[in-house]
Amino acid sequence: MADSARTDDARTGAARAHEARTGAAPAARTTPPRRRRADARRSIDAILNAARTVVSERPDASMEEIAAAAGVTRQTVYAHFPSRDALLAALVESAAAEYSALLDEAGLDTAPPAEALVRFLSAGWRFVDRYPLVLNATANLIPRPEPDPHDVVPPRLERLIARGQQEGDFDPQTPASWLTAAVFGLQHTAAEQVASGRLAAEEAEVLCRDSALRLCRGAG
């Protein structure tokens, strides 16, 4: 073992001597894969968060503007997202995942139907507050991944309303699919009223909640 240690020391000394004679730089250390993945995840999160803010303010924002807001280079953005369409599709996917998480936390399948509807609407308001881009007229032009993750939200509301009809809380005479579309329409209109300055956010939320409950409960 002593001979081996001396051999290793000799090799190390020889390498240092070579570097001193030739001016060669020491061999670069390789970044561990786990750290590279963590760094990449941080960059992606920063880029998506910047895109959420910048594109909400300027729907035609360039990759350069998004990179500047994220504090990274344009090359870093393109390393993760090969095109602007790819970045926006990833933003939609991230937004849909957040919306689904908000709905999961709301306990829609276990709360009484009327309370579940209120929670659904509250989750929607929190989502719109974080992603005001959805109220922009150009939002429909944003590329959507296939399958579109936004398609998972309406069925959850329709299932909630159908449960309320079965349990006698909501009007069973009106199709659940129509009530679902109407509730989304109410919330979208209320959010637009806030965006245009016609209503305060708190007032719009209360009006939307009360209107949706009256609509689902029917004349009875």
XYZ file of N, CA and C in Angstrom:
660
model
N 0.825 -1.205 0.000
C 0.000 0.000 0.000
C 0.857 1.251 0.000
N 1.985 1.214 0.736
C 2.888 2.362 0.765
C 3.455 2.621 -0.612
N 3.872 1.502 -1.332
C 4.403 1.660 -2.683
C 3.366 2.269 -3.606
N 2.097 1.822 -3.458
C 1.026 2.348 -4.306
C 0.827 3.825 -4.058
N 0.829 4.245 -2.775
C 0.639 5.652 -2.441
C 1.757 6.489 -3.028
N 3.040 5.915 -2.951
C 4.162 6.671 -3.503
C 4.031 6.810 -5.014
N 3.532 5.748 -5.646
C 3.340 5.787 -7.098
C 2.319 6.854 -7.480
N 1.197 6.892 -6.726
C 0.160 7.890 -7.007
C 0.683 9.296 -6.806
N 1.486 9.478 -5.723
C 2.054 10.799 -5.462
C 2.990 11.205 -6.580
N 3.710 10.220 -7.085
C 4.653 10.507 -8.162
C 3.918 10.933 -9.422
N 2.834 10.201 -9.707
C 2.048 10.553 -10.894
C 1.469 11.954 -10.768
N 0.967 12.275 -9.553
C 0.394 13.602 -9.324
C 1.453 14.672 -9.480
N 2.624 14.409 -8.913
C 3.709 15.372 -9.021
C 4.146 15.563 -10.455
N 4.185 14.468 -11.216
C 4.568 14.566 -12.621
C 3.565 15.384 -13.414
N 2.300 15.192 -13.098
C 1.256 15.939 -13.810
C 1.367 17.423 -13.516
N 1.647 17.748 -12.254
C 1.773 19.161 -11.891
C 2.993 19.774 -12.564
N 4.068 18.988 -12.630
C 5.275 19.488 -13.281
C 5.021 19.746 -14.759
N 4.273 18.839 -15.397
C 3.949 19.008 -16.813
C 3.132 20.275 -17.025
N 2.165 20.497 -16.135
C 1.338 21.689 -16.249
C 2.169 22.947 -16.092
N 3.122 22.893 -15.171
C 3.982 24.049 -14.945
C 4.855 24.337 -16.153
N 5.396 23.251 -16.819
C 6.276 23.437 -17.969
C 5.514 23.919 -19.193
N 4.345 23.340 -19.432
C 3.618 23.604 -20.683
C 2.563 24.685 -20.547
N 2.202 25.050 -19.317
C 1.130 26.027 -19.134
C -0.245 25.431 -19.327
N -0.325 24.110 -19.381
C -1.623 23.457 -19.582
C -2.483 23.631 -18.344
N -3.760 23.861 -18.568
C -4.693 24.018 -17.456
C -5.043 22.659 -16.888
N -5.310 22.597 -15.599
C -5.738 21.322 -15.016
C -7.018 20.835 -15.692
N -7.197 19.530 -15.729
C -8.393 18.966 -16.350
C -9.644 19.476 -15.637
N -10.613 19.927 -16.424
C -11.846 20.458 -15.839
C -12.640 19.349 -15.163
N -13.244 19.708 -14.029
C -14.063 18.734 -13.333
C -15.437 18.648 -13.993
N -15.923 17.476 -14.138
C -17.236 17.268 -14.742
C -18.338 17.531 -13.724
N -19.340 18.336 -14.121
C -20.455 18.623 -13.229
C -21.295 17.366 -13.049
N -21.598 16.984 -11.817
C -22.406 15.772 -11.581
C -23.745 15.861 -12.297
N -24.248 14.743 -12.844
C -25.520 14.758 -13.580
C -26.678 15.318 -12.761
N -26.720 14.991 -11.464
C -27.833 15.474 -10.643
C -27.826 16.996 -10.571
N -26.633 17.593 -10.445
C -26.540 19.042 -10.384
C -26.926 19.655 -11.717
N -26.504 19.015 -12.832
C -26.885 19.538 -14.149
C -28.392 19.538 -14.310
N -29.052 18.478 -13.854
C -30.514 18.409 -13.956
C -31.177 19.485 -13.107
N -30.627 19.708 -11.899
C -31.197 20.733 -11.020
C -31.018 22.122 -11.626
N -29.847 22.379 -12.220
C -29.604 23.672 -12.863
C -30.543 23.872 -14.044
N -30.747 22.807 -14.825
C -31.647 22.895 -15.972
C -33.076 23.155 -15.529
N -33.497 22.506 -14.427
C -34.851 22.695 -13.916
C -35.060 24.135 -13.460
N -34.032 24.690 -12.800
C -34.132 26.079 -12.351
C -34.238 27.034 -13.536
N -33.469 26.762 -14.582
C -33.528 27.609 -15.776
C -34.901 27.534 -16.427
N -35.430 26.324 -16.556
C -36.743 26.134 -17.169
C -37.816 26.848 -16.360
N -37.774 26.703 -15.042
C -38.767 27.358 -14.187
C -38.678 28.878 -14.321
N -37.449 29.410 -14.361
C -37.272 30.856 -14.493
C -37.805 31.347 -15.839
N -37.572 30.575 -16.887
C -38.032 30.965 -18.227
C -39.551 30.931 -18.301
N -40.165 29.878 -17.774
C -41.627 29.778 -17.814
C -42.274 30.865 -16.965
N -41.689 31.162 -15.828
C -42.248 32.208 -14.971
C -42.137 33.566 -15.651
N -41.007 33.803 -16.311
C -40.834 35.059 -17.046
C -41.822 35.135 -18.212
N -42.001 34.022 -18.908
C -42.945 34.004 -20.032
C -44.363 34.282 -19.552
N -44.724 33.717 -18.402
C -46.063 33.953 -17.844
C -46.311 35.443 -17.639
N -45.331 36.134 -17.094
C -45.481 37.564 -16.816
C -45.393 38.408 -18.079
N -44.358 38.161 -18.871
C -44.098 39.001 -20.044
C -45.173 38.828 -21.104
N -45.563 37.585 -21.376
C -46.556 37.342 -22.429
C -47.938 37.832 -21.991
N -48.204 37.828 -20.684
C -49.471 38.385 -20.198
C -49.541 39.881 -20.480
N -48.384 40.562 -20.381
C -48.337 42.000 -20.635
C -48.225 42.302 -22.128
N -47.437 41.490 -22.829
C -47.198 41.709 -24.265
C -47.285 40.365 -24.978
N -48.459 40.002 -25.480
C -48.640 38.678 -26.095
C -47.671 38.371 -27.234
N -47.125 39.415 -27.869
C -46.193 39.188 -28.975
C -44.735 39.301 -28.532
N -44.496 39.198 -27.234
C -43.133 39.322 -26.707
C -42.191 38.324 -27.378
N -40.983 38.780 -27.632
C -39.998 37.938 -28.314
C -39.261 37.043 -27.331
N -38.523 36.092 -27.879
C -37.702 35.203 -27.044
C -36.632 36.006 -26.309
N -36.119 37.065 -26.961
C -35.115 37.903 -26.325
C -35.690 38.601 -25.092
N -36.913 39.095 -25.193
C -37.545 39.763 -24.056
C -37.790 38.783 -22.912
N -38.222 37.587 -23.263
C -38.465 36.569 -22.234
C -37.157 36.173 -21.569
N -36.100 36.025 -22.359
C -34.788 35.673 -21.806
C -34.310 36.752 -20.841
N -34.468 38.021 -21.225
C -34.030 39.119 -20.365
C -34.798 39.113 -19.047
N -36.100 38.869 -19.111
C -36.916 38.840 -17.893
C -36.543 37.662 -17.000
N -36.096 36.571 -17.611
C -35.716 35.375 -16.850
C -34.300 35.467 -16.300
N -33.532 36.447 -16.786
C -32.152 36.572 -16.332
C -31.227 35.541 -16.935
N -31.571 35.071 -18.144
C -30.729 34.093 -18.837
C -30.459 34.598 -20.247
N -29.577 33.935 -20.952
C -29.286 34.335 -22.317
C -30.321 33.766 -23.290
N -30.382 34.353 -24.451
C -31.272 33.856 -25.496
C -30.914 32.413 -25.862
N -29.617 32.122 -25.859
C -29.169 30.769 -26.185
C -29.680 29.759 -25.154
N -29.738 30.164 -23.890
C -30.240 29.264 -22.853
C -31.713 28.955 -23.085
N -32.484 29.960 -23.468
C -33.901 29.736 -23.745
C -34.055 28.730 -24.880
N -33.293 28.926 -25.953
C -33.404 28.025 -27.104
C -32.853 26.631 -26.792
N -31.972 26.531 -25.808
C -31.464 25.212 -25.437
C -32.571 24.351 -24.839
N -33.537 24.998 -24.185
C -34.648 24.267 -23.566
C -35.901 24.247 -24.446
N -36.089 25.296 -25.231
C -37.290 25.414 -26.075
C -36.850 25.808 -27.483
N -36.926 24.882 -28.427
C -36.376 25.129 -29.766
C -37.068 26.235 -30.552
N -38.254 26.643 -30.136
C -38.969 27.701 -30.844
C -39.887 28.434 -29.866
N -40.379 29.577 -30.293
C -41.318 30.335 -29.455
C -42.602 29.535 -29.255
N -43.058 28.864 -30.303
C -44.261 28.035 -30.180
C -44.067 26.942 -29.132
N -42.881 26.344 -29.109
C -42.607 25.287 -28.133
C -42.628 25.845 -26.718
N -42.090 27.051 -26.540
C -42.096 27.686 -25.220
C -43.526 27.990 -24.771
N -44.339 28.538 -25.666
C -45.713 28.880 -25.312
C -46.546 27.624 -25.030
N -46.297 26.564 -25.797
C -47.003 25.308 -25.525
C -46.638 24.773 -24.150
N -45.363 24.898 -23.783
C -44.927 24.464 -22.452
C -45.560 25.335 -21.376
N -45.734 26.623 -21.666
C -46.382 27.528 -20.714
C -47.834 27.126 -20.495
N -48.536 26.774 -21.575
C -49.921 26.316 -21.465
C -49.994 25.046 -20.625
N -49.067 24.131 -20.880
C -49.056 22.866 -20.145
C -48.798 23.106 -18.655
N -47.861 24.028 -18.354
C -47.560 24.359 -16.967
C -48.767 25.009 -16.294
N -49.439 25.912 -17.017
C -50.624 26.584 -16.465
C -51.727 25.579 -16.175
N -51.954 24.659 -17.099
C -52.997 23.655 -16.907
C -52.691 22.762 -15.713
N -51.409 22.444 -15.523
C -51.026 21.617 -14.374
C -51.301 22.361 -13.066
N -51.030 23.663 -13.050
C -51.309 24.454 -11.848
C -52.808 24.532 -11.580
N -53.583 24.700 -12.639
C -55.041 24.768 -12.491
C -55.569 23.443 -11.934
N -55.085 22.347 -12.482
C -55.514 21.033 -11.998
C -55.141 20.835 -10.533
N -53.954 21.326 -10.141
C -53.525 21.200 -8.749
C -54.443 22.010 -7.828
N -54.841 23.202 -8.270
C -55.772 24.016 -7.483
C -57.108 23.296 -7.296
N -57.583 22.650 -8.362
C -58.850 21.927 -8.276
C -58.722 20.685 -7.397
N -57.568 20.027 -7.460
C -57.347 18.869 -6.594
C -57.406 19.281 -5.119
N -56.793 20.428 -4.820
C -56.770 20.915 -3.440
C -58.171 21.317 -2.959
N -59.061 21.644 -3.896
C -60.391 22.136 -3.528
C -61.321 21.043 -3.025
N -60.984 19.783 -3.252
C -61.833 18.683 -2.784
C -63.212 18.695 -3.424
N -63.258 18.862 -4.723
C -64.530 19.003 -5.426
C -65.419 17.771 -5.343
N -64.810 16.607 -5.219
C -65.598 15.364 -5.233
C -66.162 14.990 -3.863
N -65.740 15.690 -2.826
C -66.194 15.324 -1.484
C -67.015 16.419 -0.801
N -66.831 17.663 -1.190
C -67.587 18.754 -0.571
C -69.035 18.723 -1.058
N -69.987 19.245 -0.274
C -71.365 19.374 -0.763
C -71.362 20.143 -2.087
N -72.250 19.784 -3.023
C -72.195 20.364 -4.369
C -72.131 21.891 -4.420
N -72.964 22.574 -3.642
C -72.945 24.038 -3.679
C -71.599 24.582 -3.196
N -71.081 23.990 -2.130
C -69.775 24.417 -1.618
C -68.677 24.080 -2.624
N -68.789 22.929 -3.258
C -67.791 22.534 -4.260
C -67.794 23.512 -5.432
N -68.972 23.992 -5.822
C -69.046 24.963 -6.917
C -68.362 26.267 -6.518
N -68.588 26.712 -5.294
C -67.924 27.923 -4.804
C -66.404 27.734 -4.814
N -65.949 26.561 -4.396
C -64.506 26.288 -4.377
C -63.949 26.248 -5.805
N -64.715 25.672 -6.724
C -64.286 25.622 -8.117
C -64.078 27.037 -8.654
N -65.042 27.905 -8.392
C -64.949 29.283 -8.870
C -63.778 30.015 -8.216
N -63.569 29.773 -6.926
C -62.457 30.410 -6.230
C -61.121 29.990 -6.825
N -60.989 28.711 -7.153
C -59.760 28.224 -7.790
C -59.561 28.904 -9.138
N -60.654 29.090 -9.866
C -60.569 29.768 -11.161
C -60.089 31.200 -11.027
N -60.568 31.903 -10.003
C -60.121 33.283 -9.795
C -58.639 33.339 -9.471
N -58.170 32.410 -8.660
C -56.743 32.385 -8.341
C -55.910 32.091 -9.586
N -56.440 31.224 -10.439
C -55.721 30.892 -11.671
C -55.652 32.105 -12.593
N -56.762 32.802 -12.777
C -56.789 33.973 -13.661
C -55.872 35.075 -13.119
N -55.821 35.205 -11.797
C -54.947 36.214 -11.199
C -53.483 35.914 -11.504
N -53.132 34.629 -11.556
C -51.743 34.248 -11.842
C -51.460 34.209 -13.340
N -52.473 33.894 -14.140
C -52.306 33.810 -15.596
C -53.305 34.732 -16.294
N -53.149 36.046 -16.169
C -54.086 36.976 -16.829
C -54.064 36.858 -18.346
N -53.055 36.176 -18.869
C -52.986 35.981 -20.317
C -54.253 35.332 -20.864
N -54.920 34.498 -20.070
C -56.087 33.776 -20.574
C -57.225 34.721 -20.931
N -57.182 35.971 -20.435
C -58.226 36.941 -20.743
C -57.912 37.741 -21.997
N -56.673 37.618 -22.490
C -56.281 38.367 -23.672
C -56.936 37.787 -24.913
N -57.355 38.661 -25.809
C -58.046 38.219 -27.025
C -57.175 37.334 -27.901
N -55.852 37.429 -27.743
C -54.947 36.618 -28.570
C -54.640 35.267 -27.946
N -55.239 34.973 -26.782
C -54.904 33.717 -26.093
C -55.204 32.504 -26.957
N -56.252 32.583 -27.770
C -56.614 31.435 -28.612
C -55.586 31.167 -29.699
N -54.690 32.139 -29.928
C -53.670 31.950 -30.957
C -52.432 31.240 -30.419
N -52.366 31.072 -29.105
C -51.213 30.402 -28.515
C -51.253 28.915 -28.851
N -50.155 28.354 -29.339
C -50.139 26.920 -29.676
C -50.486 26.064 -28.459
N -51.289 25.050 -28.677
C -51.686 24.149 -27.594
C -51.067 22.780 -27.828
N -50.557 22.162 -26.767
C -50.030 20.795 -26.916
C -51.169 19.830 -27.185
N -50.844 18.701 -27.762
C -51.832 17.662 -28.030
C -51.517 16.429 -27.196
N -52.482 15.912 -26.406
C -53.811 16.492 -26.194
C -53.740 17.760 -25.356
N -54.697 18.650 -25.563
C -54.726 19.921 -24.861
C -55.071 19.682 -23.388
N -54.145 20.015 -22.458
C -54.423 19.759 -21.041
C -55.582 20.587 -20.500
N -55.948 21.672 -21.190
C -57.096 22.475 -20.743
C -58.403 21.695 -20.818
N -58.420 20.637 -21.599
C -59.652 19.868 -21.768
C -60.043 19.108 -20.504
N -59.157 19.044 -19.520
C -59.480 18.269 -18.317
C -60.344 19.069 -17.337
N -60.422 20.399 -17.485
C -61.135 21.216 -16.500
C -62.651 21.184 -16.684
N -63.201 21.429 -17.884
C -64.664 21.400 -18.030
C -65.317 20.104 -17.574
N -64.746 18.927 -17.861
C -65.379 17.698 -17.367
C -65.463 17.630 -15.844
N -64.523 18.244 -15.161
C -64.564 18.220 -13.701
C -65.741 19.054 -13.183
N -65.969 20.195 -13.821
C -67.125 21.002 -13.414
C -68.423 20.298 -13.777
N -68.475 19.690 -14.949
C -69.700 18.990 -15.351
C -69.993 17.824 -14.410
N -68.957 17.122 -13.981
C -69.155 16.022 -13.030
C -69.684 16.548 -11.697
N -69.165 17.684 -11.276
C -69.622 18.307 -10.027
C -71.106 18.682 -10.129
N -71.481 19.308 -11.248
C -72.870 19.733 -11.427
C -73.803 18.532 -11.517
N -73.379 17.493 -12.227
C -74.201 16.287 -12.337
C -74.422 15.652 -10.968
N -73.396 15.678 -10.130
C -73.546 15.151 -8.768
C -74.555 15.989 -7.984
N -74.485 17.304 -8.177
C -75.437 18.184 -7.497
C -76.863 17.936 -7.954
N -77.032 17.598 -9.217
C -78.378 17.282 -9.722
C -78.882 15.972 -9.122
N -77.988 15.006 -9.036
C -78.380 13.705 -8.469
C -78.741 13.816 -6.990
N -78.054 14.713 -6.279
C -78.288 14.851 -4.849
C -79.386 15.876 -4.525
N -79.961 16.477 -5.548
C -81.060 17.407 -5.339
C -80.665 18.834 -5.030
N -79.392 19.158 -5.145
C -78.931 20.528 -4.877
C -79.091 21.438 -6.091
N -78.965 20.866 -7.298
C -79.033 21.654 -8.520
C -80.219 21.212 -9.381
N -80.626 22.093 -10.273
C -81.770 21.859 -11.148
C -81.512 20.651 -12.064
N -82.305 19.597 -11.944
C -82.085 18.412 -12.784
C -82.676 18.546 -14.185
N -83.449 19.596 -14.416
C -84.107 19.754 -15.709
C -83.177 20.335 -16.782
N -82.137 21.013 -16.348
C -81.210 21.647 -17.293
C -79.991 20.745 -17.485
N -79.590 20.466 -18.719
C -78.429 19.587 -18.947
C -77.186 20.095 -18.225
N -76.470 19.182 -17.615
C -75.250 19.554 -16.899
C -74.224 20.182 -17.839
N -74.201 19.723 -19.071
C -73.238 20.278 -20.034
C -73.532 21.749 -20.313
N -74.822 22.106 -20.389
C -75.189 23.504 -20.641
C -74.848 24.358 -19.420
N -75.147 23.852 -18.229
C -74.820 24.595 -17.017
C -73.303 24.801 -16.896
N -72.547 23.800 -17.293
C -71.087 23.916 -17.264
C -70.617 25.048 -18.154
N -71.112 25.076 -19.381
C -70.720 26.139 -20.309
C -71.157 27.506 -19.787
N -72.353 27.562 -19.195
C -72.865 28.834 -18.688
C -72.028 29.345 -17.519
N -71.614 28.458 -16.627
C -70.787 28.869 -15.488
C -69.441 29.395 -15.964
N -68.830 28.708 -16.927
C -67.573 29.208 -17.476
C -67.781 30.573 -18.122
N -68.903 30.740 -18.815
C -69.195 32.025 -19.438
C -69.337 33.134 -18.407
N -70.006 32.835 -17.297
C -70.153 33.825 -16.232
C -68.796 34.244 -15.673
N -67.952 33.270 -15.406
C -66.660 33.601 -14.817
C -65.776 34.360 -15.794
N -65.821 33.970 -17.057
C -65.011 34.671 -18.049
C -65.472 36.119 -18.191
N -66.793 36.322 -18.211
C -67.333 37.677 -18.317
C -66.959 38.508 -17.096
N -67.067 37.923 -15.908
C -66.706 38.635 -14.685
C -65.230 39.033 -14.696
N -64.373 38.115 -15.140
C -62.941 38.416 -15.198
C -62.650 39.522 -16.205
N -63.357 39.525 -17.325
C -63.173 40.584 -18.313
C -63.605 41.935 -17.761
N -64.662 41.940 -16.949
C -65.120 43.177 -16.320
C -64.046 43.737 -15.389
N -63.360 42.852 -14.693
C -62.271 43.283 -13.822
C -61.114 43.820 -14.658
N -60.757 43.097 -15.708
C -59.632 43.498 -16.555
C -59.873 44.858 -17.209
N -61.121 45.146 -17.519
C -61.453 46.424 -18.168
C -61.663 47.557 -17.166
N -61.627 47.234 -15.866
C -61.806 48.250 -14.852
C -63.249 48.578 -14.525
N -64.185 47.803 -15.057
C -65.596 48.075 -14.788
C -66.033 47.590 -13.410
N -65.357 46.566 -12.907
C -65.695 46.015 -11.594
C -64.418 45.781 -10.790
N -64.547 45.930 -9.472
C -63.443 45.531 -8.599
C -63.421 44.012 -8.529
N -62.266 43.437 -8.289
C -62.136 41.981 -8.285
C -63.048 41.335 -7.262
N -63.126 41.921 -6.066
C -63.961 41.331 -5.012
C -65.434 41.347 -5.412
N -65.882 42.458 -6.009
C -67.281 42.563 -6.425
C -67.600 41.569 -7.534
N -66.696 41.451 -8.481
C -66.919 40.529 -9.594
C -66.977 39.093 -9.113
N -66.118 38.742 -8.164
C -66.098 37.375 -7.652
C -67.415 37.033 -6.952
N -67.939 37.980 -6.153
C -69.205 37.746 -5.454
C -70.358 37.639 -6.449
N -70.394 38.516 -7.433
C -71.465 38.478 -8.441
C -71.423 37.173 -9.222
N -70.221 36.749 -9.585
C -70.075 35.511 -10.340
C -70.527 34.319 -9.504
N -70.113 34.281 -8.244
C -70.496 33.180 -7.355
C -72.009 33.103 -7.186
N -72.637 34.242 -6.866
C -74.080 34.251 -6.625
C -74.866 33.908 -7.890
N -74.408 34.412 -9.024
C -75.089 34.129 -10.297
C -74.983 32.657 -10.661
N -73.794 32.071 -10.448
C -73.592 30.662 -10.773
C -74.444 29.766 -9.886
N -74.546 30.103 -8.605
C -75.380 29.305 -7.701
C -76.850 29.399 -8.076
N -77.315 30.610 -8.404
C -78.721 30.745 -8.817
C -78.987 29.982 -10.102
N -78.062 30.046 -11.018
C -78.216 29.364 -12.300
C -78.323 27.851 -12.090
N -77.444 27.296 -11.286
C -77.420 25.844 -11.089
C -78.591 25.357 -10.230
N -79.042 26.182 -9.313
C -80.163 25.781 -8.459
C -81.507 25.873 -9.176
N -81.568 26.709 -10.193
C -82.814 26.816 -10.961
C -83.880 27.599 -10.241
N -85.106 27.552 -10.806
C -86.222 28.326 -10.272
C -86.675 27.815 -8.916
N -86.428 26.550 -8.660
C -86.903 25.972 -7.391
C -86.067 26.403 -6.229
